[in-house]
XYZ file of C-alpha atoms in Angstrom:
264
model
C 2.133 -18.972 -23.411
C 3.676 -21.774 -21.482
C 1.911 -24.421 -19.832
C 3.073 -25.626 -16.632
C 1.609 -28.929 -14.693
C 4.398 -29.792 -12.222
C 4.659 -28.605 -8.776
C 8.680 -29.369 -9.280
C 8.871 -26.740 -11.841
C 11.271 -23.846 -11.020
C 8.593 -21.104 -11.897
C 6.162 -22.559 -9.556
C 8.848 -22.636 -6.775
C 9.576 -19.214 -7.326
C 6.089 -17.922 -7.427
C 5.124 -19.890 -4.316
C 7.995 -18.205 -2.465
C 7.078 -14.736 -3.605
C 3.605 -15.427 -2.548
C 4.791 -16.656 0.926
C 8.155 -15.074 1.944
C 8.927 -11.555 2.682
C 12.649 -12.666 2.544
C 12.411 -13.611 -0.566
C 10.788 -10.517 -1.748
C 13.145 -8.363 -0.242
C 16.180 -10.261 -1.734
C 14.734 -10.417 -5.268
C 13.084 -7.095 -5.029
C 10.092 -8.788 -6.704
C 6.304 -9.308 -5.678
C 2.799 -10.610 -6.933
C -0.107 -8.703 -7.829
C -3.305 -10.646 -7.458
C -6.455 -10.394 -9.203
C -7.815 -8.732 -12.317
C -9.023 -5.547 -10.858
C -5.087 -4.862 -9.283
C -3.703 -5.559 -12.691
C -6.197 -3.441 -14.461
C -5.313 -0.651 -11.972
C -1.464 -1.438 -12.434
C -2.129 -1.087 -16.509
C -4.123 2.070 -16.345
C -1.181 3.663 -14.215
C 1.397 2.516 -16.685
C 3.053 0.247 -14.146
C 5.461 -2.212 -15.923
C 4.817 -5.933 -15.272
C 7.235 -8.618 -15.750
C 5.287 -11.635 -15.888
C 1.656 -12.967 -15.923
C 0.395 -16.036 -14.575
C -3.070 -17.457 -15.203
C -4.881 -20.501 -13.899
C -6.531 -22.921 -16.553
C -9.962 -22.018 -15.368
C -9.119 -18.174 -15.232
C -8.278 -18.214 -18.911
C -11.883 -19.183 -19.659
C -12.840 -15.696 -18.078
C -13.334 -12.815 -20.566
C -11.973 -10.396 -18.309
C -8.654 -12.270 -17.795
C -8.378 -13.353 -21.439
C -8.698 -9.209 -22.074
C -5.915 -8.616 -19.722
C -3.439 -10.989 -21.232
C -4.253 -9.610 -24.719
C -3.502 -6.040 -23.374
C -0.470 -7.070 -22.396
C 0.922 -8.142 -25.798
C 4.124 -9.958 -25.775
C 4.584 -10.105 -22.110
C 5.584 -13.366 -20.911
C 2.666 -15.617 -19.913
C 2.539 -18.831 -17.781
C -0.519 -21.107 -17.562
C -0.678 -23.259 -14.387
C -3.280 -26.064 -13.943
C -5.908 -25.069 -11.443
C -4.168 -26.835 -8.354
C -0.799 -25.270 -9.159
C -2.227 -21.893 -9.469
C -4.028 -22.346 -6.078
C -0.618 -23.547 -4.378
C 1.192 -20.294 -5.721
C -1.862 -17.831 -5.069
C -1.046 -15.463 -2.167
C -4.788 -15.408 -1.137
C -7.232 -18.291 0.104
C -9.373 -17.807 -2.626
C -7.566 -17.965 -6.179
C -8.384 -15.166 -8.495
C -7.216 -16.792 -11.643
C -4.649 -14.246 -12.556
C -1.315 -12.929 -11.095
C 1.511 -10.705 -12.315
C 5.249 -10.359 -11.153
C 6.425 -6.670 -10.714
C 9.245 -5.235 -9.484
C 9.367 -3.511 -5.872
C 10.162 0.207 -6.736
C 12.926 1.687 -4.911
C 11.684 5.309 -4.382
C 14.507 7.820 -3.556
C 13.575 9.944 -0.624
C 12.971 13.723 -1.970
C 14.888 16.504 -0.544
C 13.252 19.162 1.417
C 9.539 17.431 1.611
C 7.339 20.299 1.885
C 3.832 18.855 0.919
C 1.572 16.946 3.021
C 2.448 13.426 3.728
C 1.747 10.249 5.826
C 4.045 8.692 8.428
C 3.094 5.288 9.480
C 4.562 3.772 12.564
C 4.667 0.194 13.297
C 1.403 -0.770 11.644
C 1.570 -4.258 11.183
C -1.821 -5.313 9.969
C -1.763 -6.193 6.032
C -5.310 -5.096 5.750
C -5.040 -1.760 7.562
C -1.790 -0.873 6.052
C -3.395 -1.554 2.550
C -6.516 0.267 3.365
C -4.504 3.656 4.630
C -2.440 3.455 1.503
C -5.331 3.591 -0.496
C -6.876 6.404 1.416
C -3.945 8.314 1.226
C -3.609 8.075 -2.493
C -7.406 8.961 -2.657
C -6.649 12.319 -0.719
C -4.109 13.066 -3.125
C -1.079 12.628 -0.773
C 2.209 11.540 -2.473
C 4.747 10.582 -0.033
C 4.259 7.728 2.642
C 6.858 6.955 5.108
C 6.908 3.627 6.853
C 9.073 2.793 10.109
C 10.764 -0.309 10.389
C 7.964 -2.009 12.521
C 5.571 -1.750 9.642
C 4.192 -4.634 7.649
C 5.726 -5.216 4.245
C 4.102 -2.338 2.016
C 4.546 -4.378 -1.186
C 3.412 -7.626 0.287
C 0.560 -9.237 -2.107
C -1.996 -9.052 0.580
C -0.942 -5.475 1.311
C -1.302 -4.485 -2.306
C -4.744 -6.440 -2.368
C -5.950 -4.342 0.138
C -4.585 -1.015 -1.414
C -6.598 -1.849 -4.639
C -4.072 0.312 -6.795
C -3.478 2.981 -4.528
C 0.300 1.662 -4.472
C 0.308 2.934 -7.934
C -0.413 6.797 -7.143
C 2.155 6.987 -4.115
C 6.044 6.940 -3.443
C 6.237 4.558 -0.507
C 9.484 4.535 1.719
C 9.935 1.724 3.766
C 12.288 1.257 6.838
C 12.722 5.074 7.231
C 14.178 6.851 10.066
C 11.509 9.761 10.496
C 13.275 11.945 12.706
C 16.042 12.499 10.110
C 13.642 12.938 7.337
C 11.152 15.258 9.013
C 14.074 17.502 10.491
C 13.455 20.938 9.053
C 9.830 20.201 7.866
C 7.933 23.485 7.619
C 4.393 22.243 7.983
C 2.774 20.807 11.057
C 3.240 17.215 12.235
C 0.123 16.180 13.808
C -0.552 12.933 15.787
C -4.056 11.607 17.210
C -4.221 11.349 20.961
C -5.859 12.514 24.122
C -2.727 14.444 25.670
C -2.633 17.877 27.350
C -3.280 20.552 24.872
C -4.875 18.171 22.047
C -7.169 20.166 19.916
C -10.487 18.905 18.420
C -9.725 17.679 14.447
C -12.581 20.167 13.190
C -10.917 23.247 15.049
C -7.851 22.836 13.533
C -6.348 24.689 10.633
C -5.388 22.213 7.948
C -5.186 24.425 5.159
C -1.190 24.235 4.871
C 0.987 21.134 4.614
C 0.680 18.660 7.162
C 2.886 15.519 8.269
C 0.209 13.126 9.662
C 1.493 10.536 12.369
C -0.507 7.278 12.852
C 0.837 4.346 15.015
C 0.275 0.723 15.421
C -3.211 -0.503 15.978
C -2.791 -1.582 19.445
C 0.220 0.436 20.769
C -0.257 3.767 19.144
C 3.017 5.711 18.113
C 6.307 4.632 19.699
C 7.723 7.320 21.914
C 10.355 8.327 19.364
C 8.019 9.198 16.778
C 5.507 10.666 18.910
C 8.086 13.275 20.181
C 8.292 14.637 16.711
C 4.533 15.864 16.861
C 4.236 19.557 17.000
C 0.573 19.250 17.634
C -2.094 16.660 18.995
C -5.648 16.287 17.414
C -8.523 14.495 18.975
C -11.279 13.175 16.904
C -14.759 13.866 18.572
C -16.598 10.728 19.195
C -19.774 11.154 21.127
C -20.313 7.410 20.970
C -19.341 4.937 23.610
C -16.313 3.535 22.019
C -12.586 4.178 23.248
C -10.895 4.448 19.961
C -11.021 4.227 16.336
C -9.366 1.610 13.891
C -6.308 3.211 12.647
C -7.420 2.938 9.148
C -10.698 5.097 10.184
C -8.701 7.456 11.943
C -6.548 8.294 9.090
C -9.311 8.438 6.782
C -11.063 11.139 9.048
C -8.128 13.301 9.290
C -7.014 13.168 5.570
C -10.308 13.881 4.403
C -10.675 16.834 6.806
C -7.916 18.507 5.424
C -9.159 17.701 1.973
C -12.473 19.378 2.637
C -10.590 22.534 4.396
C -8.014 22.747 1.338
C -11.146 22.400 -0.999
C -12.861 25.278 0.687
C -9.729 27.334 -0.021
C -9.371 26.507 -3.539
C -12.966 27.400 -3.908
C -12.364 30.842 -2.691
């Protein structure tokens, strides 16, 4: 374990850049996991860690000491509490971070299973929540258009609560090219002509779900790919749902229908 006490240390500068700069994360293909829960999820999934960073105060916690011990010979940096707060990607430092590689998931040919397309979702909390929901619903492939937040940023990872480790996440995707020839339904939520109530749709087969930005919805280019529109019944006096809530309702209605088929 290497103890660091100076803000001028190159490791501190590197960690601070990973915490604060999307450009640095892209150029280095590295990012930070923040917190004991997220690191436990990564370890349970067999996700490789490069390096662990702990605060002096954090190392006093049994949970964090247990993670350090579990990682065996992995390099460990111990920072003073003020230095750890400086490199922490969140306002309330957790006491432990890990450096990981950002995976480069190759796009599979001939997508045929259900998948999720996110178009311009920029809020880190929403994006992480949707990724967690997709993982919980059993999806494997998630396509993000160039307008989305960086999927592997520390804040999105924290909101995802380990969902990233169950998914193949493809960023900066030209969706029209990838979905050409997709044999399942391509569905978007909306109120346009011909929109069908969600609970009346047949979702037992594969579906490519399209969800758009929080305020603007789908771009015209992505919306044009939809083979059908679904509407979520809302008897209450609200205009629309948060994109994370809408995604959860749609994905788990599909889970319900497919479960009914599996039960025979």
